[in-house]
Tab-separated table of C-alpha atoms and ligand atoms in Angstrom:
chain	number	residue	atom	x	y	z
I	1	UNK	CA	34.600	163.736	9.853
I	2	UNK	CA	33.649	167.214	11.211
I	3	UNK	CA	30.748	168.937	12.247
I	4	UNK	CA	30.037	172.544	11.833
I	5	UNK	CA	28.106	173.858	14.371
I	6	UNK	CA	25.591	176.974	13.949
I	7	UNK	CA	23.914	177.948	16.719
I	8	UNK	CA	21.518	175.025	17.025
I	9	UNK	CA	19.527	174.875	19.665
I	10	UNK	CA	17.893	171.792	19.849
I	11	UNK	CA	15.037	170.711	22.297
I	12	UNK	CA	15.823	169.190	25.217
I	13	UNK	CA	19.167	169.467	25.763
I	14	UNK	CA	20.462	166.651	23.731
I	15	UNK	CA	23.706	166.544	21.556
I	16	UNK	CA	25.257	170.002	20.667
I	17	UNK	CA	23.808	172.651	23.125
I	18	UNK	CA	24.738	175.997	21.656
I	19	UNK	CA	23.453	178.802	23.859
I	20	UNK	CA	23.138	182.117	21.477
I	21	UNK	CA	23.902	184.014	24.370
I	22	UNK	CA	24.039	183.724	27.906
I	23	UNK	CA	23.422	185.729	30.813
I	24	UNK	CA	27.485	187.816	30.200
I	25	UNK	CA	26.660	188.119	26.113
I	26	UNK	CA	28.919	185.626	25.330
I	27	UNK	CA	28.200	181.954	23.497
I	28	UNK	CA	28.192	179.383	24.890
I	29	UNK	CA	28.885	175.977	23.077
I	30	UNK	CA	28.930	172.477	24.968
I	31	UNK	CA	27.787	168.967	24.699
I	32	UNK	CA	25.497	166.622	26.774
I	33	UNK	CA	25.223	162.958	25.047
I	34	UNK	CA	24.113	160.989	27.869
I	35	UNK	CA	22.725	158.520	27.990
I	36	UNK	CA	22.591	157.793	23.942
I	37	UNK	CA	22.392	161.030	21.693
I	38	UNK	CA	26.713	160.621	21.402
I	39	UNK	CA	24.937	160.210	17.754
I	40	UNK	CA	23.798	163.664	17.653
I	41	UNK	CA	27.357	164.986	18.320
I	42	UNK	CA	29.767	161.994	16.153
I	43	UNK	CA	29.148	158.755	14.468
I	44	UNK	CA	29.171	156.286	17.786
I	45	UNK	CA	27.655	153.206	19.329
I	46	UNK	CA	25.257	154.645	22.292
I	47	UNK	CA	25.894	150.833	23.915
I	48	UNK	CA	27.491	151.791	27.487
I	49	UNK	CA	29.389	148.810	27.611
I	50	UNK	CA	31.226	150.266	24.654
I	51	UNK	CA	34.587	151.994	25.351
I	52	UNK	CA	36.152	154.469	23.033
I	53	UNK	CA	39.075	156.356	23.025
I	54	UNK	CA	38.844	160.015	20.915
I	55	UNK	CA	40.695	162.490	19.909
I	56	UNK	CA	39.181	166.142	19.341
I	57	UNK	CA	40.323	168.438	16.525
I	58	UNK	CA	38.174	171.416	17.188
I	59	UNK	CA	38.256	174.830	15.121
I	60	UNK	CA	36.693	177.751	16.785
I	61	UNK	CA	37.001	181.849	16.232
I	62	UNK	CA	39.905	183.000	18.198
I	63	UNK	CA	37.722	185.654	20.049
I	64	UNK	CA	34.942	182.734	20.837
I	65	UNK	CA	36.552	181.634	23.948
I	66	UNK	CA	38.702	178.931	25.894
I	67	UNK	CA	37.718	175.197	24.842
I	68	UNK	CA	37.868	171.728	26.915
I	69	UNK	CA	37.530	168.533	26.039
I	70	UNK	CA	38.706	165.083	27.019
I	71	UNK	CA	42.297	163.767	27.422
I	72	UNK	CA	45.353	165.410	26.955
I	73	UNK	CA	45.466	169.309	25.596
I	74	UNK	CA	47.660	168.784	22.694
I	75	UNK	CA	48.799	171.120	19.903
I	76	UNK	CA	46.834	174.557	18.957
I	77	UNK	CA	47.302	174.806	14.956
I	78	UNK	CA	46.559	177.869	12.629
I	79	UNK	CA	42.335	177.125	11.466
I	80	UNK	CA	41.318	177.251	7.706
I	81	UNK	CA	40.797	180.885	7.310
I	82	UNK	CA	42.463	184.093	9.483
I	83	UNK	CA	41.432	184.537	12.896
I	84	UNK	CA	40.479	180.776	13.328
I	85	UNK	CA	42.334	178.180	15.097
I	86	UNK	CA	42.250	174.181	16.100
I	87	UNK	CA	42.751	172.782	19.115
I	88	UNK	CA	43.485	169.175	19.356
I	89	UNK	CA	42.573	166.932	22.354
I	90	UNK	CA	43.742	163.420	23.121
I	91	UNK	CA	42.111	160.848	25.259
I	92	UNK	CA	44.113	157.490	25.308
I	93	UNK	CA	42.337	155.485	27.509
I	94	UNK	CA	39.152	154.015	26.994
I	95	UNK	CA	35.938	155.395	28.027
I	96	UNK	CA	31.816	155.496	27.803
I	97	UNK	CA	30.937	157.134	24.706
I	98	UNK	CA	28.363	159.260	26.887
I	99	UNK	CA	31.321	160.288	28.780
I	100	UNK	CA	32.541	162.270	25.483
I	101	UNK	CA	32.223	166.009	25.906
I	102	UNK	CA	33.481	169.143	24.935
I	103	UNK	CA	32.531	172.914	25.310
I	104	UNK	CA	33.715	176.368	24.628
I	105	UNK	CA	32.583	179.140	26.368
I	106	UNK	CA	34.365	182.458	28.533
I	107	UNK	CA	36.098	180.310	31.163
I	108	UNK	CA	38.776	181.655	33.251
I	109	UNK	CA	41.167	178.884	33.896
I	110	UNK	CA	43.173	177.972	37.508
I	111	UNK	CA	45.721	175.433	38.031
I	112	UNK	CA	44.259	173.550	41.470
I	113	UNK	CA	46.996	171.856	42.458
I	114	UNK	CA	48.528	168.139	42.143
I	115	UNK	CA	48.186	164.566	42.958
I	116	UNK	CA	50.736	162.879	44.480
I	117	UNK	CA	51.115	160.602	41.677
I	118	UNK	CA	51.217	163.867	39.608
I	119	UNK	CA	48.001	164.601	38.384
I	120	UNK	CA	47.290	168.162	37.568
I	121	UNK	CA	44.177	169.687	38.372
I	122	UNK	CA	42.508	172.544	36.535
I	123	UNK	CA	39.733	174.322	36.505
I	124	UNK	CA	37.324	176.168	34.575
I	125	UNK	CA	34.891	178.900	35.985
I	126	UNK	CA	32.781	181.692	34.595
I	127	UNK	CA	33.925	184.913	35.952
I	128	UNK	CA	31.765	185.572	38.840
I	129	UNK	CA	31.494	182.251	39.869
I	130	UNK	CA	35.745	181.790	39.990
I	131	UNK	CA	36.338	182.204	43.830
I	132	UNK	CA	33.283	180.088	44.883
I	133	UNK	CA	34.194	177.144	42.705
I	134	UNK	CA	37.709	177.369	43.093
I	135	UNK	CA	36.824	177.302	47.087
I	136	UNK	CA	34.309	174.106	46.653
I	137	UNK	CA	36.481	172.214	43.930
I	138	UNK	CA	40.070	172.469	45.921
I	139	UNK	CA	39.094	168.995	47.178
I	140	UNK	CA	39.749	167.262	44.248
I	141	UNK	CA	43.561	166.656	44.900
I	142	UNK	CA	42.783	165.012	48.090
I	143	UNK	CA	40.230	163.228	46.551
I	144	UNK	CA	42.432	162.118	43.388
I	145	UNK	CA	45.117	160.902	46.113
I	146	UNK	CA	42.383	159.271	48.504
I	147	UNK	CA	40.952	157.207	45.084
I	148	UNK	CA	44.159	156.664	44.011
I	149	UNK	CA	45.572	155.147	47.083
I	150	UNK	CA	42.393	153.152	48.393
I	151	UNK	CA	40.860	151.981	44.597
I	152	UNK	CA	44.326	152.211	42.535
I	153	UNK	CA	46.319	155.131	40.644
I	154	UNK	CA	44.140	157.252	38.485
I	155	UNK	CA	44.651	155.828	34.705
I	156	UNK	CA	43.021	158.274	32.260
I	157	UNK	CA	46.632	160.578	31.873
I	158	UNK	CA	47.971	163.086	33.784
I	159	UNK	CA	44.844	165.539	33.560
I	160	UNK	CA	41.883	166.182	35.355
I	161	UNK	CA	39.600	169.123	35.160
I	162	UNK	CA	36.449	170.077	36.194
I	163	UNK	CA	34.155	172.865	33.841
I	164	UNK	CA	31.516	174.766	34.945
I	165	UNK	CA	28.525	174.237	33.290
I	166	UNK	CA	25.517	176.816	32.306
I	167	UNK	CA	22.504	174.929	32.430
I	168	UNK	CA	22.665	171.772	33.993
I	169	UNK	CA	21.865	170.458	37.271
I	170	UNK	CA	24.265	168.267	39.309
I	171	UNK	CA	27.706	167.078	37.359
I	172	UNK	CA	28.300	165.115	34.520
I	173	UNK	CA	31.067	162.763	34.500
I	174	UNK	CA	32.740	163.265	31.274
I	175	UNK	CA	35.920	161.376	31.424
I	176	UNK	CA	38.773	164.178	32.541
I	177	UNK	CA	36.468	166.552	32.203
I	178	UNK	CA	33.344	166.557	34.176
I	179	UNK	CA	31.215	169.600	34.020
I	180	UNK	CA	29.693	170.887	37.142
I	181	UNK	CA	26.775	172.727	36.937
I	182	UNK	CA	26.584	176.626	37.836
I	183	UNK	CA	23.428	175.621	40.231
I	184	UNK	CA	25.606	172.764	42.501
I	185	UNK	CA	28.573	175.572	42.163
I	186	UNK	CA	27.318	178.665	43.426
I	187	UNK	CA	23.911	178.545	44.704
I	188	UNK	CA	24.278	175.265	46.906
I	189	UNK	CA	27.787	175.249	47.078
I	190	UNK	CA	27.525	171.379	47.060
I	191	UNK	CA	31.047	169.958	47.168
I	192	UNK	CA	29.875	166.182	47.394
I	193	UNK	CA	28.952	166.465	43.173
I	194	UNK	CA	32.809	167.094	42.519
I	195	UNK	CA	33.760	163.877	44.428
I	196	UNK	CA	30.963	162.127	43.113
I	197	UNK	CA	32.148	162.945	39.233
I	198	UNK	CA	35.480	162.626	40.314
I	199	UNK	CA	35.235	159.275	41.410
I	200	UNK	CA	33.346	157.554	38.281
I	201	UNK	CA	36.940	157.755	36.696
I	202	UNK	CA	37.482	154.364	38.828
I	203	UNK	CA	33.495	153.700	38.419
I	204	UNK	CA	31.439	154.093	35.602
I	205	UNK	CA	33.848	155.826	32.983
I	206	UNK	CA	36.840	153.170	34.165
I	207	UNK	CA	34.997	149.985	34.861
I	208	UNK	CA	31.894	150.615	32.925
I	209	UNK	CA	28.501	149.155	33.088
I	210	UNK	CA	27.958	146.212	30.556
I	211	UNK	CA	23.528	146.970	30.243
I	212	UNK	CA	21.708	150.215	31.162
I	213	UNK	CA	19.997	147.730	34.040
I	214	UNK	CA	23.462	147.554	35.824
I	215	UNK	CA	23.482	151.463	36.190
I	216	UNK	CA	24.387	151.130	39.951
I	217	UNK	CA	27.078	149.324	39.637
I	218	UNK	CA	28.350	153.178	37.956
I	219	UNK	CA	26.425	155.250	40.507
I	220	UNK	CA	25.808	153.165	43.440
I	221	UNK	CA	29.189	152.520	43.251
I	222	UNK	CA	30.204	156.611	42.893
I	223	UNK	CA	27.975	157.614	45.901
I	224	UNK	CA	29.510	155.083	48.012
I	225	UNK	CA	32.906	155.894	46.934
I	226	UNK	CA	31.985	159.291	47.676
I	227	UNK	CA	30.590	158.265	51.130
I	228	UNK	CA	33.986	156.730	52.067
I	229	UNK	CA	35.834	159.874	50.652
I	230	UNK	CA	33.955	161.851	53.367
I	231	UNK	CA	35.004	159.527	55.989
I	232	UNK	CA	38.443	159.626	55.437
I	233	UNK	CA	38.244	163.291	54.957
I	234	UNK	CA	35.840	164.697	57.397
I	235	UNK	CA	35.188	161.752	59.654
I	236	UNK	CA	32.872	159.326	61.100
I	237	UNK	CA	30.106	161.756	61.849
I	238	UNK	CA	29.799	162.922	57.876
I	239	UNK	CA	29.907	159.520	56.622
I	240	UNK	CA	27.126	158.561	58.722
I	241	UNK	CA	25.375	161.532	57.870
I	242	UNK	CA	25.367	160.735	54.619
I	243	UNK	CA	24.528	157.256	54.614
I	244	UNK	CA	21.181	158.405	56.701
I	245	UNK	CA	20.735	160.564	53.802
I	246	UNK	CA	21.162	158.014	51.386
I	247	UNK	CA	18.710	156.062	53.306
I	248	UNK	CA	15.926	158.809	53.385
I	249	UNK	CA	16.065	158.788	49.603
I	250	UNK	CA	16.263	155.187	48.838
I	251	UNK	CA	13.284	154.643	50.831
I	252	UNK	CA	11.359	157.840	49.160
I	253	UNK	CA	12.101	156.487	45.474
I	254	UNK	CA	11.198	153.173	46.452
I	255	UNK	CA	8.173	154.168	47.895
I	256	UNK	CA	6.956	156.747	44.978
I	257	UNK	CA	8.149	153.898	41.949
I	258	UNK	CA	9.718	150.762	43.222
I	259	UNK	CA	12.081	148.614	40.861
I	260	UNK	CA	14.429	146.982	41.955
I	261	UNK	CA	18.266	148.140	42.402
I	262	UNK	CA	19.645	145.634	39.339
I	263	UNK	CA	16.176	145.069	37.111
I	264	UNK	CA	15.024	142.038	35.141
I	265	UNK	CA	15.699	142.932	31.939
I	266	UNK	CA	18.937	143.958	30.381
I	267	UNK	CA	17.946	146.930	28.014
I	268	UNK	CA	16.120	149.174	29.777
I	269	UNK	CA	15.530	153.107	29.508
I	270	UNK	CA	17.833	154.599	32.164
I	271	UNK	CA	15.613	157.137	32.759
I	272	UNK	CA	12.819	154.577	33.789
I	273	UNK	CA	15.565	154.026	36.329
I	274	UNK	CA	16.954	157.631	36.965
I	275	UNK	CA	16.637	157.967	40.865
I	276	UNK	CA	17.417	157.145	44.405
I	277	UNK	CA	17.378	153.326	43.980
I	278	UNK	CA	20.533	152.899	41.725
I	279	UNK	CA	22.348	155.574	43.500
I	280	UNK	CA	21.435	155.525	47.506
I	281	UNK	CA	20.001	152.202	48.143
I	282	UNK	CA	23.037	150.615	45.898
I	283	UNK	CA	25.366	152.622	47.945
I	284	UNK	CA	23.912	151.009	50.545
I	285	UNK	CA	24.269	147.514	49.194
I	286	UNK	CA	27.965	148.112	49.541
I	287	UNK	CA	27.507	149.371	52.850
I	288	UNK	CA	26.090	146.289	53.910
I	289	UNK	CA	28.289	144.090	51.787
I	290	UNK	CA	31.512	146.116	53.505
I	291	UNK	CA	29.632	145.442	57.298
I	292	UNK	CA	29.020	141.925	56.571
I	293	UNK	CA	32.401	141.195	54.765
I	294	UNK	CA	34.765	143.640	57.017
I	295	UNK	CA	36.182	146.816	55.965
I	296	UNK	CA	39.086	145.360	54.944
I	297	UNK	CA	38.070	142.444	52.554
I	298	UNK	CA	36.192	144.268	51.184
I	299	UNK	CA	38.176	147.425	50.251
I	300	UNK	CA	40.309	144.450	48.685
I	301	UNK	CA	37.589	143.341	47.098
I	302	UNK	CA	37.269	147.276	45.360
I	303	UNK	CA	40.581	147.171	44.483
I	304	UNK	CA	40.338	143.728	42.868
I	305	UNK	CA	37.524	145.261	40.741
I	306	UNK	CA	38.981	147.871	39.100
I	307	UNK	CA	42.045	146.282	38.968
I	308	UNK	CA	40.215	143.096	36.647
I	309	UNK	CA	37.835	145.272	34.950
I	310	UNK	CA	38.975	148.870	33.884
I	311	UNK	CA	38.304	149.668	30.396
I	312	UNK	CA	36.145	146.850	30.818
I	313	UNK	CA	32.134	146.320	30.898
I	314	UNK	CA	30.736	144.134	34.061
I	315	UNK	CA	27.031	143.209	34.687
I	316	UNK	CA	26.084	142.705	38.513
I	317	UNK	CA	26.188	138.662	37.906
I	318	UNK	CA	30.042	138.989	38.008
I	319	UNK	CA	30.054	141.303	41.060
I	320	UNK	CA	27.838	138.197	43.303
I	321	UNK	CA	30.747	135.840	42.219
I	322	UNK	CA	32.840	138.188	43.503
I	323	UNK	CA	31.673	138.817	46.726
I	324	UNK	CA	31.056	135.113	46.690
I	325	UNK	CA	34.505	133.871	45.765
I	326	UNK	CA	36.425	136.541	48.538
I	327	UNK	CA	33.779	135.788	51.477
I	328	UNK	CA	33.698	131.953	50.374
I	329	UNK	CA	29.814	132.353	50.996
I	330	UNK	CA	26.392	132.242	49.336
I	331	UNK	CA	25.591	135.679	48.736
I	332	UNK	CA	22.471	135.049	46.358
I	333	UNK	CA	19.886	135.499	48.641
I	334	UNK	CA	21.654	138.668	49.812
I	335	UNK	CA	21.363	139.794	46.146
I	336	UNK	CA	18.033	138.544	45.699
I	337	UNK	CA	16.793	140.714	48.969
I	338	UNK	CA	19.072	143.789	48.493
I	339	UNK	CA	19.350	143.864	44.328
I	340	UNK	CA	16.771	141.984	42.621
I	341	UNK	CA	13.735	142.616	44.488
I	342	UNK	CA	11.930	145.942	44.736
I	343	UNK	CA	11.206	146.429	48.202
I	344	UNK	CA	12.418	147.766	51.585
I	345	UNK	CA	11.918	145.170	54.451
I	346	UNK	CA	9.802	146.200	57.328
I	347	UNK	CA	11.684	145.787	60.457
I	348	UNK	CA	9.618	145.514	63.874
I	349	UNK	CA	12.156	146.000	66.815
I	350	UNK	CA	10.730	145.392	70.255
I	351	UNK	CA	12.628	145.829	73.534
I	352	UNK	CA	12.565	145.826	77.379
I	353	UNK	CA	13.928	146.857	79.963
I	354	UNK	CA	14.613	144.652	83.304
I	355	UNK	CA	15.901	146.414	86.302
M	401	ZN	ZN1	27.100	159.852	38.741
């Protein structure tokens, strides 16, 4: 099928964005499905336990600009009528059908360097914004080779990319592609996003979520991956930092509207669920679970996860019998605390000193 896109510019950001002009007079076309208007852009299933694999045959003007989209770039053929062409994208590997993207728009493109499993790294700025974001994003090799070494090799190709984005705030992680917006780029310079994006290729758009409700088990598990990243990279001291950060948030959301980490019901809106308590206080529950388990079990017990379930859907039933099965303990009323339960305990601490 194809759509023809004509400057629509629908309401809130949904589907096909298509920016008439922006602030440099040129258009500006992209994408933003998640988490279920992939029906506004192609015929899918908005389901995020659903994994798709997609190929992209996209016909442009020649003079509109340089186009991304997921997978591999593959051929560039001659469009339907002069001064049109179509550029075809492959992505092999199974992913969220939110995680589908694509945009066109007056990027200046930068190899960033390898992998050492040989993933290439590219990126896509807007002019003025090239030598900050080039500066911020030349992480990502170290973080494709810290990922890749701790959680297993990096399994969607031998591409990654990240694209600026116009209007958005934070990243989105579509799958070889995540766009980062302008406002994490250049005004808060806020390198932590890339890793974070970069990292749902092992969580979230590799193992994917089976129900909405399970949402940390994507982004709980991304901030903590993102956590140890920092660890590795910059130390003790920054991973600690963070995690206090984390903390400050979790108990913030859970104060202004408390649900718990994993709620009751299956199918849920996400964005009844869009805050701190999926993302901090489930990177958290890892924290604990890595404390109480060792560092070691369970980094295996990562590893063992993606491993069993890329390009698969899991629901946070299947992580318990997990942690169960490697610690050869009960950890249901750990999960009924930390997971199932909306609340932060209250912890009185009283102490003396004698002598
Ligand atoms: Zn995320």
């Amino acid at each position: 099928y194809s759509v023809r896109a004509q400057r629509y510019q629908p309401q809130n950001f949904h589907g096909l964005i298509a920016s008439e002009k922006n602030e440099r007079g040129k258009e500006v076309l992209w994408t933003l499905t998640w988490p279920d208007y992939c029906g506004e852009v192609f015929p899918c299933t908005t389901d995020p336990s659903d994994g798709v694999t997609a190929q992209w045959h996209l016909t442009l003007a020649d003079d509109q600009g340089i186009v991304v989209a997921n997978g591999r770039r593959d051929e560039v053929t001659p469009g339907p009528t002069a001064g049109t062409s179509t550029h075809h994208f492959v992505l092999e590997t199974e992913a969220p059908t939110y995680a589908l993207a694509f945009t066109v728009g007056d990027y200046v493109v930068d190899e960033g360097g390898i992998s050492a499993d040989g993933v290439r790294f590219t990126s896509y700025t807007f002019p003025a914004d090239r030598e900050t974001a080039i500066g911020i994003w030349s992480v990502i090799p170290a973080g494709l080779d810290f990922f890749g070494a701790t959680l297993g090799p990096y399994r969607f190709g031998e591409d990654f990319s990240l694209v600026e984005a116009e209007f958005l705030l934070g990243g989105m992680e579509h799958v070889t592609m995540p766009f980062i917006g302008r406002f994490d780029t250049v005004q808060i310079e806020l390198q932590s996003t890339v890793i974070h994006e970069l990292s749902h290729h092992w969580w979230g758009d590799g193992v994917r979520i089976r129900y909405w409700a399970d949402f940390w088990l994507s982004e709980g598990f991304a901030e903590y991956a993102m956590a140890r990243f920092y660890r590795a990279y910059e130390g003790e001291e920054r991973f600690f930092e963070i995690l206090d950060e984390f903390k400050l948030l979790a108990v913030s959301a859970m104060e202004d509207d408390p649900h718990p980490v994993r709620p009751p019901e299956d199918d849920i809106d996400v964005l009844e669920i869009f805050d701190s308590i999926p993302y901090r206080m489930g990177a958290w529950v890892l924290r604990m679970l890595e404390v109480r388990l060792g560092t070691e079990t369970f980094d295996a017990l990562l590893t063992e996860w993606f491993e069993t379930h890329f390009a698969q859907a899991v629901e946070t039933e299947e992580l318990l019998s997990a942690v169960n099965r490697v610690s050869g303990a009960d950890y249901t009323p750990f999960f009924e605390q930390w997971v199932y339960t909306a609340e932060i305990p209250q912890v009185t601490v009283r102490f003396s000193t004698n002598g």
